Amino acid sequence: MNAGRAPRVLILAMDPRSHRRGHRRAMGLAASFLDEQGARVDVVTAEPRGWEGLDERVRLHRLDGSEAGHPLLRLEHALVRRAPRRIVRPLKRLGRPGAVAERVQSRVSSAVHRRLFLPFYRQVRPLLLARLARRGALRAVDMAEVGRVIVMDDVSVPCAWRLARRHPELTVTTQQVRTLDPAG
């Protein structure tokens, strides 16, 4: 770390909704590091809402836009929603049978989305977010200045693991200790 500059803390809160008070815990931790330790704080998240109370001195790096534009999500939408809708659309002219076909298509598409894609995506999402963070948000953070990386939820673990492997001198922890001491 640089002796002349304040240390930097990186808080990984990819999915703060996974805990009941996830946003408040992350914001409280950031405020504590700002006020008590004099550190500069960066928060990396994939959740667009809930950060209204975050101190303006904290740099918020959002991944929700890059996640929404990822080809995996667009491919799923094209295969599960749009393609079947285009196949059923000409049947609308038939009247009632066309309306029934449209309802069936909608229900089947929703079931495939809920029962097949979402369980798969729950497993893949942490890895996807880690990759998006590495390619986007973490490039804006000078890792040589970071003294501590705090992991707030399970979805953030792959990103933190990759940071710890790439920068072995970093203190990467799931403990929400409000100190910069590496032993703390």
Backbone as CSV, one residue per row, in Angstrom:
resi,resn,N_x,N_y,N_z,CA_x,CA_y,CA_z,C_x,C_y,C_z
1,MET,0.835,-1.191,0.000,0.000,0.000,0.000,0.866,1.236,0.000
2,ASN,0.373,2.287,-0.551,1.089,3.542,-0.578,1.002,4.208,0.783
3,ALA,2.159,4.738,1.254,2.184,5.361,2.575,1.490,6.723,2.555
4,GLY,1.520,7.441,1.423,0.970,8.781,1.350,-0.540,8.841,1.189
5,ARG,-1.140,7.795,0.705,-2.578,7.821,0.422,-3.332,6.965,1.433
6,ALA,-4.582,7.283,1.584,-5.423,6.486,2.486,-5.602,5.092,1.894
7,PRO,-5.655,4.083,2.739,-5.850,2.721,2.230,-7.230,2.578,1.599
8,ARG,-7.363,1.583,0.783,-8.617,1.347,0.070,-9.206,0.021,0.546
9,VAL,-10.509,-0.008,0.696,-11.240,-1.214,1.067,-12.200,-1.539,-0.070
10,LEU,-12.232,-2.805,-0.454,-13.127,-3.262,-1.510,-14.181,-4.159,-0.885
11,ILE,-15.434,-3.781,-1.037,-16.549,-4.574,-0.501,-17.267,-5.215,-1.682
12,LEU,-17.326,-6.546,-1.667,-18.011,-7.290,-2.720,-19.394,-7.681,-2.203
13,ALA,-20.412,-7.043,-2.728,-21.799,-7.326,-2.350,-22.573,-7.567,-3.643
14,MET,-22.266,-8.676,-4.310,-22.871,-8.962,-5.611,-24.383,-9.117,-5.523
15,ASP,-24.846,-9.792,-4.471,-26.291,-10.019,-4.332,-26.711,-9.729,-2.892
16,PRO,-26.796,-8.457,-2.502,-27.146,-8.140,-1.113,-28.566,-8.544,-0.743
17,ARG,-29.403,-8.830,-1.729,-30.774,-9.256,-1.423,-30.808,-10.652,-0.834
18,SER,-29.702,-11.403,-0.939,-29.691,-12.765,-0.424,-29.749,-12.792,1.107
19,HIS,-29.452,-11.656,1.752,-29.577,-11.528,3.195,-30.617,-10.467,3.496
20,ARG,-31.271,-10.628,4.615,-32.369,-9.729,4.940,-31.918,-8.274,5.055
21,ARG,-30.738,-8.060,5.622,-30.256,-6.686,5.793,-28.974,-6.456,5.000
22,GLY,-28.860,-7.060,3.850,-27.626,-7.011,3.077,-27.179,-5.616,2.693
23,HIS,-28.096,-4.797,2.196,-27.741,-3.434,1.796,-27.297,-2.623,3.010
24,ARG,-28.060,-2.709,4.085,-27.737,-1.921,5.279,-26.400,-2.336,5.876
25,ARG,-26.117,-3.651,5.873,-24.831,-4.119,6.411,-23.677,-3.580,5.575
26,ALA,-23.795,-3.648,4.254,-22.730,-3.157,3.376,-22.556,-1.649,3.526
27,MET,-23.655,-0.910,3.605,-23.556,0.539,3.751,-22.982,0.922,5.109
28,GLY,-23.356,0.199,6.157,-22.804,0.463,7.488,-21.322,0.170,7.554
29,LEU,-20.916,-0.905,6.916,-19.503,-1.259,6.875,-18.701,-0.209,6.110
30,ALA,-19.231,0.244,4.987,-18.563,1.277,4.198,-18.441,2.571,5.005
31,ALA,-19.508,2.963,5.675,-19.474,4.187,6.483,-18.460,4.067,7.615
32,SER,-18.371,2.897,8.205,-17.413,2.674,9.278,-15.978,2.829,8.786
33,PHE,-15.657,2.250,7.651,-14.304,2.382,7.108,-14.003,3.818,6.710
34,LEU,-14.998,4.526,6.202,-14.792,5.922,5.823,-14.530,6.798,7.043
35,ASP,-15.381,6.675,8.051,-15.328,7.577,9.193,-14.259,7.192,10.212
36,GLU,-14.207,5.928,10.583,-13.316,5.519,11.665,-11.896,5.221,11.185
37,GLN,-11.753,4.644,10.003,-10.435,4.254,9.519,-9.860,5.240,8.511
38,GLY,-10.670,6.124,7.970,-10.208,7.084,6.976,-9.862,6.437,5.643
39,ALA,-10.438,5.293,5.376,-10.133,4.552,4.150,-11.036,5.003,3.010
40,ARG,-10.562,4.756,1.800,-11.403,4.945,0.630,-12.096,3.612,0.373
41,VAL,-13.373,3.654,0.009,-14.175,2.438,-0.099,-14.767,2.316,-1.493
42,ASP,-14.669,1.091,-2.046,-15.318,0.742,-3.305,-16.280,-0.401,-3.014
43,VAL,-17.479,-0.326,-3.574,-18.463,-1.399,-3.447,-18.772,-1.916,-4.844
44,VAL,-18.640,-3.237,-5.024,-18.968,-3.878,-6.296,-20.258,-4.657,-6.085
45,THR,-21.257,-4.387,-6.913,-22.558,-5.031,-6.749,-23.202,-5.298,-8.105
46,ALA,-24.122,-6.254,-8.107,-24.915,-6.532,-9.302,-26.374,-6.151,-9.072
47,GLU,-26.647,-5.545,-7.936,-28.014,-5.159,-7.589,-28.187,-3.661,-7.824
48,PRO,-29.111,-3.259,-8.713,-29.246,-1.837,-9.033,-29.961,-1.011,-7.966
49,ARG,-30.846,-1.617,-7.192,-31.643,-0.858,-6.225,-31.144,-1.089,-4.798
50,GLY,-31.493,-0.157,-3.935,-31.192,-0.305,-2.525,-29.960,0.446,-2.057
51,TRP,-29.307,1.186,-2.925,-28.074,1.877,-2.562,-28.298,3.370,-2.361
52,GLU,-29.538,3.798,-2.171,-29.833,5.225,-2.041,-29.164,5.835,-0.819
53,GLY,-29.018,5.088,0.263,-28.437,5.621,1.496,-26.928,5.520,1.566
54,LEU,-26.299,5.096,0.499,-24.848,4.936,0.482,-24.162,6.301,0.484
55,ASP,-23.142,6.424,1.318,-22.374,7.667,1.416,-21.830,8.040,0.042
56,GLU,-21.876,9.325,-0.302,-21.435,9.755,-1.636,-19.929,9.618,-1.834
57,ARG,-19.174,9.438,-0.760,-17.727,9.243,-0.885,-17.365,7.829,-1.346
58,VAL,-18.311,6.922,-1.261,-18.082,5.529,-1.667,-18.249,5.423,-3.174
59,ARG,-17.309,4.742,-3.828,-17.428,4.483,-5.271,-18.222,3.200,-5.456
60,LEU,-19.353,3.309,-6.129,-20.223,2.162,-6.378,-19.998,1.674,-7.807
61,HIS,-19.603,0.405,-7.941,-19.376,-0.210,-9.248,-20.518,-1.201,-9.478
62,ARG,-21.385,-0.892,-10.424,-22.553,-1.735,-10.676,-22.313,-2.648,-11.861
63,LEU,-22.725,-3.907,-11.708,-22.572,-4.896,-12.770,-23.906,-5.278,-13.402
64,ASP,-25.007,-4.684,-12.951,-26.326,-5.095,-13.427,-26.505,-4.849,-14.921
65,GLY,-25.938,-3.782,-15.442,-26.068,-3.497,-16.870,-25.328,-4.511,-17.725
66,SER,-24.105,-4.831,-17.327,-23.341,-5.814,-18.105,-23.906,-7.219,-17.925
67,GLU,-24.503,-7.503,-16.768,-25.137,-8.812,-16.584,-26.368,-8.937,-17.475
68,ALA,-27.165,-7.878,-17.538,-28.385,-7.919,-18.350,-28.067,-8.058,-19.834
69,GLY,-26.930,-7.532,-20.258,-26.563,-7.614,-21.662,-25.736,-8.835,-22.021
70,HIS,-25.549,-9.731,-21.069,-24.722,-10.910,-21.340,-25.415,-11.826,-22.353
71,PRO,-24.656,-12.433,-23.259,-25.251,-13.285,-24.296,-26.040,-14.476,-23.756
72,LEU,-25.675,-14.991,-22.591,-26.405,-16.132,-22.034,-27.864,-15.774,-21.767
73,LEU,-28.095,-14.616,-21.185,-29.474,-14.190,-20.899,-30.242,-13.877,-22.183
74,ARG,-29.559,-13.249,-23.122,-30.230,-12.940,-24.395,-30.554,-14.208,-25.168
75,LEU,-29.660,-15.186,-25.134,-29.901,-16.454,-25.815,-31.091,-17.186,-25.201
76,GLU,-31.142,-17.210,-23.870,-32.273,-17.866,-23.202,-33.584,-17.189,-23.582
77,HIS,-33.602,-15.873,-23.602,-34.826,-15.151,-23.952,-35.235,-15.443,-25.399
78,ALA,-34.257,-15.507,-26.276,-34.567,-15.775,-27.690,-35.102,-17.183,-27.879
79,LEU,-34.518,-18.160,-27.215,-34.937,-19.554,-27.406,-36.216,-19.916,-26.664
80,VAL,-36.395,-19.343,-25.483,-37.532,-19.742,-24.650,-38.752,-18.858,-24.870
81,ARG,-38.565,-17.613,-25.162,-39.708,-16.698,-25.297,-39.993,-16.295,-26.749
82,ARG,-39.000,-15.694,-27.394,-39.269,-15.096,-28.707,-39.526,-16.112,-29.812
83,ALA,-38.707,-17.160,-29.915,-38.889,-18.140,-31.003,-40.253,-18.835,-30.911
84,PRO,-40.641,-19.355,-29.728,-41.978,-19.964,-29.659,-43.106,-18.973,-29.934
85,ARG,-42.932,-17.722,-29.512,-43.961,-16.715,-29.761,-44.117,-16.470,-31.262
86,ARG,-43.013,-16.450,-31.979,-43.092,-16.253,-33.431,-43.727,-17.439,-34.137
87,ILE,-43.536,-18.617,-33.594,-44.153,-19.805,-34.196,-45.660,-19.795,-33.984
88,VAL,-46.102,-19.351,-32.804,-47.524,-19.368,-32.458,-48.264,-18.152,-33.017
89,ARG,-47.580,-17.094,-33.302,-48.222,-15.850,-33.745,-49.149,-16.035,-34.955
90,PRO,-48.781,-16.767,-35.991,-49.698,-16.917,-37.129,-51.004,-17.628,-36.758
91,LEU,-50.983,-18.414,-35.671,-52.195,-19.125,-35.260,-53.237,-18.198,-34.636
92,LYS,-52.868,-16.970,-34.294,-53.803,-16.016,-33.702,-54.996,-15.756,-34.611
93,ARG,-54.768,-15.855,-35.911,-55.844,-15.583,-36.878,-56.971,-16.600,-36.795
94,LEU,-56.692,-17.742,-36.192,-57.708,-18.793,-36.109,-58.765,-18.531,-35.044
95,GLY,-58.593,-17.488,-34.280,-59.582,-17.149,-33.261,-59.287,-17.855,-31.955
96,ARG,-60.297,-18.587,-31.470,-60.161,-19.224,-30.167,-59.035,-20.262,-30.129
97,PRO,-58.884,-21.148,-31.115,-57.758,-22.092,-31.062,-56.399,-21.380,-31.031
98,GLY,-56.316,-20.253,-31.702,-55.073,-19.480,-31.684,-54.797,-18.891,-30.312
99,ALA,-55.846,-18.425,-29.641,-55.694,-17.872,-28.288,-55.276,-18.959,-27.307
100,VAL,-55.858,-20.158,-27.465,-55.481,-21.283,-26.601,-54.013,-21.649,-26.835
101,ALA,-53.609,-21.690,-28.086,-52.210,-22.015,-28.407,-51.258,-20.974,-27.817
102,GLU,-51.678,-19.716,-27.849,-50.849,-18.656,-27.295,-50.698,-18.799,-25.780
103,ARG,-51.797,-19.125,-25.081,-51.734,-19.339,-23.629,-50.860,-20.537,-23.278
104,VAL,-50.999,-21.614,-24.044,-50.182,-22.804,-23.806,-48.700,-22.483,-24.016
105,GLN,-48.412,-21.786,-25.084,-47.019,-21.394,-25.356,-46.466,-20.545,-24.231
106,SER,-47.241,-19.615,-23.738,-46.796,-18.739,-22.660,-46.523,-19.534,-21.386
107,ARG,-47.413,-20.462,-21.055,-47.233,-21.283,-19.850,-46.018,-22.200,-19.966
108,VAL,-45.843,-22.792,-21.126,-44.696,-23.686,-21.329,-43.397,-22.884,-21.273
109,SER,-43.376,-21.728,-21.896,-42.177,-20.890,-21.845,-41.848,-20.476,-20.413
110,SER,-42.868,-20.103,-19.656,-42.641,-19.725,-18.258,-42.131,-20.905,-17.442
111,ALA,-42.690,-22.081,-17.678,-42.251,-23.271,-16.940,-40.804,-23.625,-17.279
112,VAL,-40.447,-23.547,-18.547,-39.063,-23.835,-18.947,-38.119,-22.821,-18.311
113,HIS,-38.518,-21.569,-18.298,-37.696,-20.529,-17.687,-37.513,-20.789,-16.192
114,ARG,-38.614,-21.053,-15.495,-38.569,-21.254,-14.049,-37.886,-22.553,-13.639
115,ARG,-38.209,-23.642,-14.309,-37.765,-24.962,-13.839,-36.452,-25.434,-14.447
116,LEU,-36.086,-24.912,-15.594,-34.831,-25.338,-16.212,-33.761,-24.247,-16.166
117,PHE,-34.106,-23.062,-16.665,-33.079,-22.033,-16.777,-32.682,-21.446,-15.425
118,LEU,-33.643,-21.059,-14.586,-33.298,-20.404,-13.327,-32.446,-21.268,-12.400
119,PRO,-32.737,-22.570,-12.221,-31.825,-23.378,-11.400,-30.409,-23.439,-11.983
120,PHE,-30.315,-23.540,-13.294,-29.004,-23.529,-13.953,-28.312,-22.185,-13.729
121,TYR,-29.042,-21.097,-13.904,-28.451,-19.769,-13.795,-28.029,-19.457,-12.363
122,ARG,-28.750,-19.983,-11.367,-28.345,-19.790,-9.975,-26.955,-20.363,-9.713
123,GLN,-26.617,-21.441,-10.401,-25.297,-22.055,-10.250,-24.223,-21.298,-11.036
124,VAL,-24.580,-20.769,-12.169,-23.615,-20.123,-13.058,-23.401,-18.651,-12.707
125,ARG,-24.382,-18.010,-12.123,-24.338,-16.564,-11.897,-23.112,-16.085,-11.112
126,PRO,-22.711,-16.752,-10.025,-21.517,-16.268,-9.321,-20.268,-16.247,-10.205
127,LEU,-20.106,-17.250,-11.035,-18.953,-17.293,-11.932,-19.055,-16.216,-13.007
128,LEU,-20.255,-16.012,-13.511,-20.488,-14.983,-14.518,-20.197,-13.593,-13.952
129,LEU,-20.682,-13.324,-12.734,-20.445,-12.024,-12.116,-18.966,-11.810,-11.803
130,ALA,-18.274,-12.871,-11.411,-16.835,-12.753,-11.156,-16.105,-12.348,-12.434
131,ARG,-16.498,-12.952,-13.520,-15.867,-12.621,-14.807,-16.201,-11.187,-15.239
132,LEU,-17.472,-10.799,-15.083,-17.866,-9.432,-15.445,-17.154,-8.405,-14.569
133,ALA,-16.994,-8.712,-13.279,-16.300,-7.792,-12.375,-14.838,-7.661,-12.774
134,ARG,-14.211,-8.774,-13.102,-12.798,-8.734,-13.487,-12.601,-7.913,-14.761
135,ARG,-13.515,-8.049,-15.696,-13.387,-7.345,-16.969,-13.846,-5.899,-16.908
136,GLY,-14.658,-5.555,-15.922,-15.215,-4.200,-15.892,-14.858,-3.425,-14.639
137,ALA,-15.566,-3.690,-13.570,-15.474,-2.867,-12.362,-14.101,-2.919,-11.709
138,LEU,-13.471,-4.073,-11.673,-12.202,-4.185,-10.963,-11.041,-3.541,-11.711
139,ARG,-11.228,-3.252,-12.975,-10.183,-2.534,-13.713,-10.094,-1.084,-13.253
140,ALA,-11.184,-0.566,-12.708,-11.197,0.813,-12.226,-10.603,0.944,-10.828
141,VAL,-10.299,-0.190,-10.188,-9.765,-0.185,-8.832,-8.290,-0.563,-8.894
142,ASP,-7.449,0.281,-8.302,-6.019,-0.022,-8.239,-5.803,-1.015,-7.097
143,MET,-5.559,-2.277,-7.445,-5.449,-3.326,-6.434,-4.201,-3.167,-5.570
144,ALA,-3.230,-2.385,-6.016,-2.043,-2.147,-5.198,-2.378,-1.300,-3.970
145,GLU,-3.455,-0.528,-4.029,-3.868,0.317,-2.908,-4.850,-0.379,-1.984
146,VAL,-5.426,-1.490,-2.408,-6.448,-2.177,-1.609,-5.786,-2.923,-0.460
147,GLY,-6.279,-2.675,0.745,-5.749,-3.346,1.923,-6.605,-4.499,2.378
148,ARG,-7.898,-4.442,2.085,-8.812,-5.485,2.553,-9.954,-5.629,1.559
149,VAL,-10.307,-6.892,1.295,-11.471,-7.211,0.471,-12.455,-7.924,1.377
150,ILE,-13.681,-7.417,1.453,-14.696,-8.004,2.317,-15.799,-8.588,1.452
151,VAL,-16.109,-9.852,1.693,-17.122,-10.581,0.936,-18.406,-10.566,1.754
152,MET,-19.477,-10.026,1.186,-20.725,-9.865,1.929,-21.727,-10.998,1.713
153,ASP,-21.596,-11.777,0.632,-22.581,-12.811,0.347,-21.944,-13.958,-0.418
154,ASP,-22.686,-15.037,-0.563,-22.168,-16.242,-1.214,-21.879,-16.025,-2.705
155,VAL,-22.642,-15.176,-3.345,-22.470,-14.941,-4.776,-21.123,-14.258,-5.053
156,SER,-20.575,-13.550,-4.081,-19.316,-12.827,-4.242,-18.082,-13.702,-4.044
157,VAL,-18.249,-14.915,-3.548,-17.100,-15.761,-3.201,-16.203,-16.075,-4.401
158,PRO,-16.721,-16.477,-5.571,-15.802,-16.748,-6.683,-14.960,-15.532,-7.095
159,CYS,-15.542,-14.365,-7.063,-14.794,-13.145,-7.396,-13.697,-12.920,-6.363
160,ALA,-14.020,-13.067,-5.090,-13.033,-12.878,-4.026,-11.940,-13.936,-4.103
161,TRP,-12.311,-15.156,-4.412,-11.333,-16.229,-4.527,-10.338,-15.930,-5.641
162,ARG,-10.831,-15.439,-6.751,-9.942,-15.097,-7.868,-9.045,-13.919,-7.511
163,LEU,-9.571,-12.945,-6.768,-8.742,-11.822,-6.321,-7.650,-12.297,-5.369
164,ALA,-8.006,-13.186,-4.452,-7.025,-13.698,-3.490,-5.939,-14.510,-4.192
165,ARG,-6.323,-15.242,-5.196,-5.343,-16.037,-5.938,-4.424,-15.132,-6.767
166,ARG,-4.973,-14.091,-7.349,-4.183,-13.183,-8.187,-3.315,-12.242,-7.354
167,HIS,-3.794,-11.844,-6.171,-3.078,-10.918,-5.292,-2.933,-11.560,-3.911
168,PRO,-1.945,-12.419,-3.708,-1.816,-13.141,-2.434,-1.532,-12.243,-1.232
169,GLU,-1.079,-11.017,-1.453,-0.785,-10.117,-0.336,-2.051,-9.482,0.245
170,LEU,-3.179,-9.600,-0.444,-4.449,-9.019,0.017,-5.033,-9.806,1.178
171,THR,-5.731,-9.088,2.040,-6.536,-9.742,3.069,-7.942,-9.856,2.509
172,VAL,-8.352,-11.076,2.189,-9.691,-11.326,1.655,-10.448,-12.115,2.714
173,THR,-11.576,-11.589,3.146,-12.277,-12.205,4.258,-13.790,-12.097,4.116
174,THR,-14.473,-13.016,4.769,-15.927,-12.929,4.871,-16.332,-12.314,6.215
175,GLN,-15.355,-12.133,7.104,-15.631,-11.503,8.389,-15.815,-10.011,8.180
176,GLN,-16.858,-9.482,8.736,-17.158,-8.065,8.546,-16.585,-7.261,9.704
177,VAL,-15.269,-7.402,9.865,-14.540,-6.700,10.906,-14.307,-5.277,10.434
178,ARG,-14.475,-4.326,11.327,-14.387,-2.921,10.938,-13.003,-2.344,11.236
179,THR,-11.967,-3.074,10.835,-10.593,-2.619,11.007,-9.781,-3.004,9.779
180,LEU,-8.707,-2.261,9.562,-7.810,-2.566,8.436,-6.670,-3.486,8.847
181,ASP,-6.584,-3.819,10.132,-5.541,-4.710,10.626,-5.707,-6.086,9.978
182,PRO,-4.673,-6.603,9.290,-4.804,-7.902,8.609,-5.127,-9.042,9.568
183,ALA,-4.711,-8.950,10.814,-4.997,-10.019,11.771,-6.423,-9.932,12.290
184,GLY,-7.064,-8.772,12.119,-8.391,-8.530,12.675,-9.423,-9.163,11.858
